[in-house]
XYZ file of C-alpha atoms in Angstrom:
657
model
C 1.411 -6.880 13.148
C 4.939 -6.724 13.052
C 5.710 -4.440 9.523
C 3.236 -1.790 11.256
C 5.190 -1.966 14.327
C 8.344 -1.082 12.327
C 6.295 1.944 10.284
C 5.177 3.350 14.188
C 8.855 3.396 15.137
C 9.857 4.993 12.360
C 7.296 7.759 12.324
C 8.202 8.339 16.558
C 11.364 8.828 15.310
C 11.086 11.009 12.230
C 13.009 8.664 10.226
C 9.461 7.920 8.264
C 8.038 10.533 5.755
C 5.202 10.808 2.825
C 3.084 13.012 0.986
C 0.496 13.476 2.958
C 2.980 14.739 5.866
C 5.138 17.067 3.432
C 2.071 18.208 1.663
C 0.681 19.294 5.336
C 3.678 20.690 6.579
C 4.310 23.222 3.565
C 3.487 26.832 3.944
C 0.520 27.732 1.876
C 2.167 30.568 0.642
C 4.359 27.766 -0.810
C 2.239 25.634 -2.007
C 2.114 25.053 -5.647
C -1.198 24.243 -7.827
C 0.022 20.438 -7.932
C 0.368 20.314 -4.135
C -3.332 22.433 -3.694
C -5.454 20.219 -5.736
C -3.352 17.049 -4.257
C -4.720 18.856 -0.533
C -8.610 19.073 -2.856
C -8.512 15.478 -3.880
C -7.028 13.517 -0.494
C -7.960 15.853 2.497
C -11.077 14.963 2.873
C -11.020 11.067 2.059
C -12.566 10.470 5.689
C -15.516 9.082 6.728
C -18.390 11.720 6.299
C -20.552 10.865 9.474
C -18.046 10.640 12.212
C -15.262 11.953 11.388
C -16.008 15.241 8.466
C -19.651 16.470 9.286
C -19.007 17.014 13.560
C -16.716 20.194 12.712
C -18.419 22.928 12.093
C -14.971 24.448 9.867
C -14.118 21.086 8.222
C -17.878 21.158 6.499
C -17.182 24.915 5.252
C -13.606 23.924 3.854
C -15.756 20.666 2.316
C -18.320 23.129 0.909
C -15.644 25.752 -0.452
C -13.582 22.297 -2.133
C -17.053 21.233 -4.617
C -16.874 22.690 -8.393
C -18.151 21.117 -11.760
C -15.518 20.739 -14.531
C -12.116 22.356 -13.775
C -10.914 21.750 -10.605
C -8.844 24.583 -10.575
C -11.987 26.856 -9.800
C -12.065 25.266 -6.578
C -8.131 26.138 -5.785
C -8.415 29.648 -7.012
C -11.718 30.189 -3.904
C -9.060 28.645 -1.318
C -7.331 31.577 0.636
C -3.580 30.867 2.497
C -5.917 30.483 5.579
C -8.147 27.903 4.297
C -5.503 25.914 2.899
C -3.968 25.832 6.161
C -6.955 25.249 8.192
C -7.159 22.195 5.351
C -3.969 20.934 6.168
C -4.820 20.671 9.740
C -8.208 19.738 9.931
C -7.409 16.242 7.666
C -5.100 14.862 10.757
C -7.421 16.595 13.451
C -10.376 14.419 12.155
C -8.148 10.978 12.048
C -7.790 11.419 15.823
C -9.084 9.238 18.529
C -10.595 10.376 21.881
C -6.685 9.240 23.576
C -4.861 12.101 21.561
C -8.062 15.042 21.788
C -7.185 14.741 25.220
C -3.372 16.207 24.875
C -4.253 19.914 25.593
C -1.958 20.483 22.781
C -4.399 19.140 20.378
C -7.775 19.912 22.664
C -7.036 23.650 22.017
C -6.479 22.943 18.372
C -10.171 21.861 17.961
C -11.146 24.350 20.393
C -9.463 26.835 18.263
C -11.037 25.268 14.997
C -9.366 27.788 12.604
C -7.126 30.291 11.327
C -4.627 27.974 12.038
C -0.702 28.817 11.495
C 2.632 26.778 11.099
C 3.266 26.755 14.790
C -0.391 25.091 15.422
C 1.091 22.441 12.869
C 4.228 22.008 14.951
C 2.588 21.996 18.020
C 0.041 18.759 16.358
C 2.851 17.313 15.433
C 4.848 16.625 18.433
C 1.734 15.953 20.119
C 1.803 12.775 17.825
C 5.053 11.751 17.932
C 4.981 11.435 21.601
C 1.977 9.443 21.512
C 3.595 7.529 18.986
C 6.717 6.859 21.051
C 3.850 5.457 23.783
C 2.004 2.767 21.753
C 4.882 0.061 21.618
C 5.620 0.737 25.879
C 2.115 1.138 26.865
C 1.455 -2.227 25.285
C 4.730 -3.760 26.976
C 3.509 -2.358 30.383
C -0.233 -3.803 30.393
C 1.171 -7.253 29.467
C 3.699 -6.701 32.734
C 0.389 -5.400 34.779
C -1.388 -8.866 33.707
C -4.077 -6.395 32.149
C -4.072 -7.573 28.213
C -2.113 -10.443 26.836
C -0.103 -9.728 22.983
C -0.308 -11.783 20.267
C 1.373 -10.734 16.295
C 0.889 -11.312 13.130
C 3.596 -12.837 10.312
C 5.956 -10.118 9.900
C 4.721 -8.552 6.716
C 0.802 -10.053 6.845
C 1.345 -12.305 4.089
C -1.703 -15.245 3.665
C 0.027 -18.517 4.750
C -1.489 -20.922 3.396
C -1.032 -19.925 -0.087
C 2.904 -19.081 0.543
C 2.907 -22.844 1.554
C 0.674 -24.485 -1.621
C -1.575 -21.957 -3.423
C -3.858 -25.558 -4.543
C -5.042 -25.137 -0.516
C -6.857 -22.891 -1.840
C -9.248 -25.374 -3.260
C -10.247 -27.054 -0.220
C -13.157 -25.264 0.404
C -13.255 -23.791 -3.119
C -13.017 -26.519 -5.594
C -14.044 -24.402 -8.239
C -11.511 -21.592 -8.047
C -9.328 -20.857 -10.997
C -5.872 -21.164 -9.508
C -2.923 -19.348 -11.182
C -1.125 -20.724 -14.292
C 1.913 -22.122 -11.848
C 1.521 -23.548 -7.995
C 3.333 -21.046 -6.094
C 5.410 -23.425 -3.033
C 7.351 -21.815 -1.052
C 6.588 -23.342 2.679
C 9.935 -21.929 4.141
C 8.941 -18.487 3.087
C 6.088 -18.802 5.683
C 8.054 -20.427 7.863
C 10.233 -16.753 7.794
C 7.045 -14.368 7.966
C 5.825 -16.153 11.134
C 9.511 -16.434 12.843
C 10.499 -12.561 12.025
C 6.985 -11.671 13.541
C 7.605 -13.796 16.773
C 10.974 -12.241 16.907
C 10.340 -8.732 16.443
C 7.393 -8.340 18.717
C 8.809 -10.564 21.563
C 11.585 -8.351 21.214
C 9.190 -5.095 21.474
C 7.825 -6.853 24.605
C 10.522 -7.988 26.382
C 8.754 -11.369 26.678
C 8.242 -14.528 23.924
C 5.045 -13.803 22.073
C 2.276 -16.972 22.730
C -0.189 -16.175 20.249
C -0.556 -15.085 16.742
C -3.531 -14.331 14.643
C -2.282 -15.634 11.496
C -3.067 -12.740 8.514
C -7.182 -12.557 7.847
C -7.291 -15.603 9.913
C -6.205 -17.894 7.158
C -5.033 -21.161 7.990
C -4.706 -25.101 6.762
C -3.154 -28.294 8.294
C 0.388 -27.191 6.690
C 0.504 -24.006 8.283
C -0.630 -25.318 11.859
C 2.568 -27.744 11.169
C 5.122 -24.755 10.792
C 3.470 -22.540 13.467
C 3.492 -25.890 15.744
C 7.295 -25.983 14.869
C 8.042 -22.304 15.629
C 6.610 -22.409 19.367
C 3.199 -20.882 18.438
C 1.386 -21.529 21.426
C -2.364 -20.423 20.088
C -3.556 -19.172 17.199
C -7.542 -17.519 16.369
C -9.363 -17.707 13.451
C -12.993 -18.013 12.233
C -15.664 -20.539 12.998
C -16.158 -21.105 8.936
C -12.830 -22.956 9.342
C -13.975 -25.354 12.185
C -17.031 -25.967 9.977
C -15.909 -27.015 6.966
C -13.095 -29.047 8.697
C -15.879 -31.183 10.230
C -18.103 -30.834 7.624
C -20.799 -29.790 9.853
C -21.588 -29.597 13.300
C -23.733 -32.183 13.802
C -26.574 -29.962 15.308
C -24.399 -28.975 18.178
C -22.904 -25.544 17.413
C -21.899 -24.741 20.504
C -20.314 -27.927 21.854
C -18.349 -27.686 18.775
C -16.727 -23.689 18.798
C -17.435 -23.185 22.775
C -13.568 -24.579 23.425
C -10.320 -24.281 22.260
C -9.513 -26.968 19.903
C -5.480 -28.474 19.090
C -3.915 -29.231 16.181
C -0.213 -30.675 17.175
C 1.054 -28.403 19.736
C -0.912 -25.131 18.836
C -4.532 -24.729 20.549
C -7.200 -22.882 17.993
C -9.648 -20.357 19.202
C -12.458 -20.475 16.914
C -14.312 -17.302 17.160
C -18.167 -16.851 17.112
C -18.600 -15.147 14.320
C -22.159 -14.002 14.680
C -20.962 -12.152 18.289
C -17.828 -10.855 16.766
C -19.828 -8.945 13.501
C -22.381 -7.429 15.682
C -19.280 -5.002 16.715
C -16.720 -4.921 13.779
C -20.308 -4.217 11.452
C -23.550 -3.341 13.449
C -23.095 -1.375 16.208
C -21.184 1.320 14.979
C -24.909 2.428 14.005
C -26.380 2.337 17.730
C -26.175 4.343 20.563
C -22.858 2.764 23.233
C -24.870 1.846 25.616
C -28.179 0.151 24.065
C -25.159 -1.149 21.842
C -23.814 -2.732 25.100
C -26.415 -4.090 26.777
C -27.496 -5.994 23.879
C -24.056 -7.368 23.186
C -23.915 -8.944 27.139
C -27.513 -10.032 25.940
C -26.543 -12.217 23.282
C -23.150 -13.197 24.977
C -25.696 -14.473 27.691
C -28.358 -15.931 24.965
C -25.479 -17.798 23.517
C -24.056 -18.975 27.046
C -27.357 -20.413 28.338
C -27.803 -22.259 24.975
C -24.776 -24.221 24.940
C -25.496 -26.381 27.516
C -21.773 -26.475 28.889
C -20.620 -25.768 32.292
C -18.237 -23.248 31.135
C -18.244 -22.167 27.377
C -15.025 -20.614 26.434
C -16.399 -17.970 23.679
C -14.114 -16.549 21.414
C -14.763 -12.869 20.389
C -12.338 -12.050 17.459
C -12.277 -8.955 14.755
C -9.234 -8.773 11.848
C -8.406 -5.585 11.031
C -8.800 -2.032 12.280
C -11.868 -0.566 9.880
C -14.439 -0.990 12.202
C -13.563 2.006 14.525
C -13.668 5.007 11.911
C -17.520 3.933 11.525
C -18.286 4.758 15.932
C -18.456 7.751 17.572
C -14.790 8.369 18.707
C -13.289 6.098 17.091
C -15.361 3.094 19.266
C -13.885 4.072 22.577
C -16.557 4.756 24.512
C -18.511 2.045 22.967
C -15.299 -0.371 24.285
C -15.084 1.150 27.654
C -18.604 0.947 28.221
C -18.651 -3.099 27.130
C -15.047 -4.094 29.553
C -16.990 -2.583 33.039
C -19.765 -4.012 31.856
C -18.572 -7.134 31.367
C -16.172 -6.802 34.638
C -19.093 -6.080 36.839
C -21.225 -8.658 35.784
C -20.887 -12.132 37.621
C -21.698 -14.117 34.437
C -18.611 -13.757 32.537
C -15.004 -14.368 33.272
C -13.000 -11.758 30.543
C -9.236 -13.947 30.050
C -6.770 -14.294 27.424
C -6.473 -17.055 25.193
C -3.495 -18.126 27.405
C -4.894 -18.146 30.941
C -7.707 -19.965 29.121
C -5.659 -22.856 28.673
C -4.096 -23.422 31.508
C -7.328 -24.000 33.087
C -9.466 -25.835 29.868
C -8.643 -28.635 28.019
C -8.115 -29.049 24.467
C -10.197 -31.240 21.755
C -8.098 -32.567 19.397
C -8.272 -32.224 15.256
C -5.804 -34.291 13.189
C -6.177 -31.404 10.064
C -8.263 -28.119 9.677
C -9.383 -26.899 6.043
C -7.330 -24.196 4.510
C -9.514 -20.938 4.590
C -9.514 -17.599 6.138
C -11.970 -15.721 8.387
C -14.330 -14.116 4.898
C -16.139 -16.956 3.572
C -13.837 -19.267 4.736
C -11.864 -19.144 1.252
C -9.757 -17.366 -0.115
C -11.328 -15.543 -2.988
C -10.332 -11.877 -1.485
C -6.869 -12.799 -2.446
C -6.816 -14.980 -5.675
C -9.287 -16.495 -8.125
C -9.989 -13.346 -10.884
C -7.680 -12.696 -13.752
C -6.062 -9.585 -12.229
C -5.058 -11.407 -8.720
C -4.024 -14.156 -10.578
C -1.135 -12.277 -12.662
C -0.255 -11.180 -9.405
C 0.933 -14.301 -7.943
C 2.124 -15.091 -11.236
C 4.713 -12.309 -11.557
C 5.514 -13.168 -7.852
C 6.421 -16.818 -8.793
C 8.208 -15.386 -11.490
C 10.445 -13.280 -9.178
C 10.525 -15.770 -6.591
C 11.845 -18.378 -8.698
C 14.510 -15.636 -9.820
C 15.817 -15.124 -5.968
C 16.200 -19.266 -5.712
C 18.221 -19.498 -8.856
C 20.193 -16.541 -8.405
C 20.830 -17.631 -4.402
C 21.764 -21.100 -5.822
C 24.264 -19.887 -7.995
C 26.031 -16.821 -6.075
C 27.216 -16.355 -2.320
C 26.306 -12.615 -1.043
C 27.470 -11.232 1.742
C 24.804 -11.570 4.533
C 23.474 -7.874 4.610
C 22.468 -7.780 0.869
C 20.805 -11.606 1.402
C 18.789 -10.572 4.205
C 17.581 -7.085 2.276
C 16.991 -9.272 -0.985
C 15.128 -11.347 1.141
C 13.391 -8.353 3.138
C 11.997 -7.652 -0.206
C 10.648 -11.051 -1.189
C 8.239 -10.687 2.173
C 6.877 -7.743 1.476
C 5.527 -8.460 -1.918
C 4.022 -11.224 -0.302
C 2.042 -9.156 1.899
C -2.346 -9.935 1.636
C -3.066 -6.446 1.206
C -1.472 -5.826 -2.554
C -3.972 -9.158 -3.353
C -6.874 -7.625 -1.654
C -7.080 -4.393 -3.702
C -6.357 -5.935 -7.228
C -8.859 -7.389 -9.487
C -12.653 -7.749 -8.037
C -14.354 -7.489 -4.695
C -12.143 -4.201 -3.090
C -11.793 -0.829 -4.575
C -10.354 2.254 -3.089
C -9.098 6.113 -4.713
C -5.705 4.620 -4.538
C -5.961 1.077 -6.636
C -3.694 2.134 -8.915
C -0.986 3.065 -6.470
C -1.413 -0.691 -4.844
C -0.946 -1.753 -8.532
C 2.299 0.441 -8.882
C 3.742 0.095 -5.863
C 3.573 -3.841 -5.973
C 5.673 -3.926 -9.257
C 7.829 -1.482 -8.364
C 8.557 -4.262 -5.618
C 8.947 -7.142 -7.886
C 11.465 -4.864 -10.189
C 13.504 -3.909 -7.279
C 14.176 -7.633 -6.687
C 14.781 -8.059 -10.085
C 17.014 -4.856 -9.738
C 18.952 -6.304 -6.708
C 19.617 -9.652 -8.665
C 20.871 -7.391 -12.020
C 18.331 -8.560 -13.928
C 15.949 -6.575 -16.345
C 12.393 -7.131 -14.873
C 9.777 -8.858 -17.566
C 8.445 -6.601 -19.957
C 4.922 -6.672 -18.259
C 5.942 -5.258 -15.145
C 6.728 -1.914 -16.827
C 2.319 -1.812 -17.477
C -0.632 -2.209 -14.715
C -1.648 -5.789 -13.873
C -5.579 -4.179 -14.065
C -5.845 -3.101 -17.657
C -9.180 -1.442 -16.068
C -7.039 1.192 -14.045
C -6.932 4.340 -15.449
C -3.683 6.033 -16.549
C -1.711 8.892 -15.290
C -0.943 10.781 -18.577
C -1.950 12.001 -21.564
C 0.380 11.117 -24.524
C -0.413 12.987 -28.179
C 1.368 10.978 -31.245
C 3.861 13.172 -32.941
C 2.687 14.898 -36.545
C 5.770 14.459 -38.586
C 9.375 13.719 -38.927
C 11.159 15.950 -36.615
C 15.786 16.307 -36.537
C 15.896 19.139 -33.958
C 19.258 20.507 -33.149
C 20.651 19.095 -29.930
C 21.334 22.220 -27.356
C 19.391 21.147 -23.868
C 17.798 24.991 -24.811
C 14.228 26.499 -25.545
C 15.811 28.401 -28.341
C 13.720 26.994 -30.853
C 10.090 27.323 -30.976
C 8.997 25.210 -33.811
C 11.740 22.490 -33.626
C 9.792 20.371 -31.175
C 6.422 21.673 -32.655
C 5.598 18.498 -34.889
C 6.677 16.339 -31.838
C 4.457 13.952 -29.307
C 3.902 15.317 -26.144
C 3.225 13.112 -22.743
C 2.193 16.117 -19.947
C 1.008 15.573 -16.175
C -2.322 14.235 -16.010
C -3.417 14.322 -11.850
C -5.074 11.071 -11.780
C -6.595 8.902 -8.775
C -4.084 10.458 -6.496
C -2.436 13.518 -7.155
C 1.200 13.672 -6.663
C 2.976 16.672 -5.065
C 6.286 17.709 -5.496
C 7.004 16.518 -9.131
C 9.952 17.300 -10.765
C 8.964 16.265 -14.441
C 6.117 17.491 -16.205
C 6.374 16.926 -19.480
C 8.158 14.804 -22.573
C 8.372 15.677 -26.022
C 9.369 12.507 -28.697
C 9.477 12.260 -32.016
C 11.762 10.605 -34.818
C 13.595 10.830 -38.196
C 15.008 8.006 -40.360
C 18.056 7.842 -37.866
C 17.668 8.921 -34.584
C 14.652 9.324 -31.880
C 14.173 12.621 -29.876
C 13.303 13.580 -26.561
C 12.789 16.675 -24.808
C 12.233 16.243 -20.792
C 11.132 19.622 -19.229
C 10.818 20.087 -15.544
C 9.642 21.950 -12.940
C 12.387 23.902 -12.148
C 16.054 24.125 -13.812
C 16.992 20.599 -14.422
C 20.783 20.700 -14.467
C 20.527 22.347 -10.840
C 18.191 20.012 -9.589
C 20.090 17.210 -10.614
C 23.227 18.693 -8.527
C 21.553 19.736 -5.829
C 19.352 16.496 -5.339
C 22.147 14.441 -6.005
C 19.690 12.912 -7.909
C 20.275 9.567 -10.933
C 17.889 10.440 -13.805
C 17.475 7.318 -16.124
C 16.141 6.430 -19.578
C 14.505 3.113 -19.386
C 13.785 1.418 -22.791
C 11.232 -1.082 -22.953
C 11.066 -1.725 -26.447
C 12.115 -2.701 -28.820
C 14.280 -4.336 -25.956
C 15.944 -3.559 -22.633
C 18.243 -0.742 -22.133
C 19.444 1.690 -19.690
C 20.719 4.882 -20.769
C 21.869 6.667 -17.384
C 21.784 10.461 -18.119
C 24.752 12.792 -15.600
C 26.344 15.881 -15.685
C 30.714 16.357 -15.087
C 32.358 19.468 -15.212
C 33.972 20.382 -18.064
C 32.481 17.666 -20.572
C 28.275 18.064 -20.245
C 25.838 15.504 -20.545
C 27.505 11.766 -20.478
C 24.947 8.897 -21.264
C 26.055 5.998 -20.481
C 24.347 2.063 -21.002
C 23.789 -0.349 -18.478
C 26.852 -1.813 -17.375
C 28.741 1.634 -17.430
C 29.851 2.115 -21.780
C 28.936 5.494 -22.622
C 26.806 5.498 -25.279
C 26.445 7.065 -29.194
C 23.212 8.838 -27.652
C 23.765 12.611 -27.636
C 22.088 15.092 -25.450
C 22.188 18.535 -23.611
C 21.518 19.367 -20.333
C 20.690 23.517 -19.836
C 17.059 24.656 -18.830
C 15.476 20.972 -20.203
C 17.135 18.047 -21.857
C 17.444 17.178 -24.681
C 18.397 13.534 -26.330
C 19.127 12.084 -29.839
C 19.419 8.325 -29.648
C 20.244 6.112 -33.222
C 17.756 4.122 -33.937
C 20.339 1.543 -34.446
C 21.259 1.460 -31.030
C 18.083 0.951 -29.379
C 18.512 -2.905 -30.532
C 20.978 -3.843 -27.698
C 23.823 -6.159 -27.530
C 21.002 -8.414 -27.994
C 20.561 -7.954 -31.868
C 17.032 -6.999 -32.289
C 16.218 -6.240 -35.162
C 14.766 -2.349 -35.477
C 12.754 -2.002 -38.279
C 11.153 1.258 -40.077
C 7.710 0.175 -38.233
C 9.205 -0.896 -35.130
C 7.570 0.185 -31.674
C 9.489 2.208 -28.952
C 8.153 2.144 -25.210
C 10.418 4.210 -22.816
C 10.038 6.272 -19.530
C 11.841 8.290 -17.120
C 13.113 7.599 -13.917
C 14.339 9.711 -10.703
C 16.040 8.056 -8.739
C 18.916 8.430 -5.451
C 21.414 5.715 -4.722
C 19.275 3.590 -6.690
C 16.287 3.899 -5.072
C 12.867 5.133 -7.613
C 11.797 8.384 -6.548
C 9.880 9.476 -9.200
C 9.139 7.838 -12.554
C 7.617 9.695 -15.710
C 5.063 9.051 -16.352
C 3.707 7.971 -13.426
C 2.107 4.654 -14.184
C 1.958 3.934 -17.636
C 5.248 4.644 -20.535
C 5.674 6.316 -23.482
C 4.851 3.998 -26.369
C 5.140 4.970 -30.578
C 5.731 3.481 -33.468
C 8.819 4.332 -35.898
C 6.864 5.712 -39.181
C 8.553 6.788 -42.475
C 7.543 9.844 -44.843
C 4.040 8.050 -44.620
C 4.014 10.560 -41.146
C 4.112 13.589 -42.980
C 2.125 12.331 -45.749
C -0.603 11.581 -43.590
C -1.064 14.606 -41.479
C 0.767 17.201 -44.591
C -1.745 21.000 -44.575
C -1.646 24.368 -45.810
């Protein structure tokens, strides 16, 4: 997958980073409570039977992490040495047999406990070296003739749905489609071309073959692949079944040969044989599994009645291997050795087969994927369809913008790249029904973040709906307490009066689906009187120094009553400067010392559009920390701060002695 090739290269050269690495590499003595919670919630997320239980120390750490009620009970049981071991064991559990043969890693596995910061550095060096070998190794093996490298489209989109979402009805006429048709065949063409170009560049020769993402094809996609010079693809036999309307009693004659649509050959995989590897053999002893597989392969060959049946074995995805002992390498090595030594079989790459075997011809193929021959995994339920509706709106905005404006090639390419990333299949995989993980809300948020970034590049406010999760069932990450009384605090930027914010509303961090370490923003107080809305933002360290040291921008995004952005900055001798989008100073008042305090006239919330703000209007907003326009942290993390402006009746409702 070309997008993954990019990620491998970025991690190999140290340009990429993530919260797992940041938290793992930190000295345990410097971990704060939120980071320790992150480790507890995330560093046991491995397949238990193959990746945790084989390692005694990892099991001990898991048992130490169990708690009832308050997770801080478990945090208090961990020593710095325990945290250190957990930081490294999570990554050791993910290593494959190749990396475990590296003395720097095998020595750590043997050591098992009592790890040090030096051990982490040693492990990181070994991983980086392995990452740097992956792409050159594939190139070397291909030059030797041992393998043939194929690729997927650039960011792994479902090509038929990019071409025309109506294609989903070919295999599932009853499917409920999104409100409007998404049809951008040029996007599909670009995903194919960029993917082929990137992998061809890394391999030093043109890529001939492709596994279209999730084995997804249609007649129009085959035309695009043929025009793009893709010589062969592989997909699932269900596509052929749907195309032919059945096999007419001779399945083997249909699937045990390559077919051709236009200039592109298609290999239809044997679903049963492929799924034995993907879903069954992980529970068997490797020797038994290999013997059974060769028996089934020979049985299929013999029963076909063909002189030289071409049997295609193909698997989509990496997820099978974590269920095998040692990542499946023992099984794979035994299988290839057995196939090489068995005179009944000849193992060849698709391009080699096409030199020797003719292709049957198809005029068309029924649109579908390797999963049940349909697109239900990525479309059809309300949440998935809502994602397609938002993607279409953003894509139409880009099209209109590019038709009206000339932009520099570099800026245009960055905008197009954002669109292509937003079309990736995995967003829709995790939306709605069908699949779930501890990170559903993270996928929802990241998808919306990509779309909002597109609107940002266009100089447009994103639709209000993108401020909230696509899936209403997602658990929010903040706890909101409403205001109890009207407030009129003095704006000093200091924690100088306990009572001035006592009756205000409050939003605090609540670590939910994913514990995010290194949070800068931890609490917002909010309230109002008849003339102004008041906000107080507390950070995990001195906010003024944080903004200056990190060169961060703090932005208050107002969603309701209308879209407004207030950029908050400090200037020498000028205190806090609050500017509206476009650069003009606002009438908001602010002070920033240990905390940020803001007073925004209610009349300012109407914006330039003249939206009326009534005494009972709803206000919706959130804060963002950004650097050079890139969002680094949002508060609240997934939802927004929402409250209704009230009058004296609020005081009366909450009056007490």
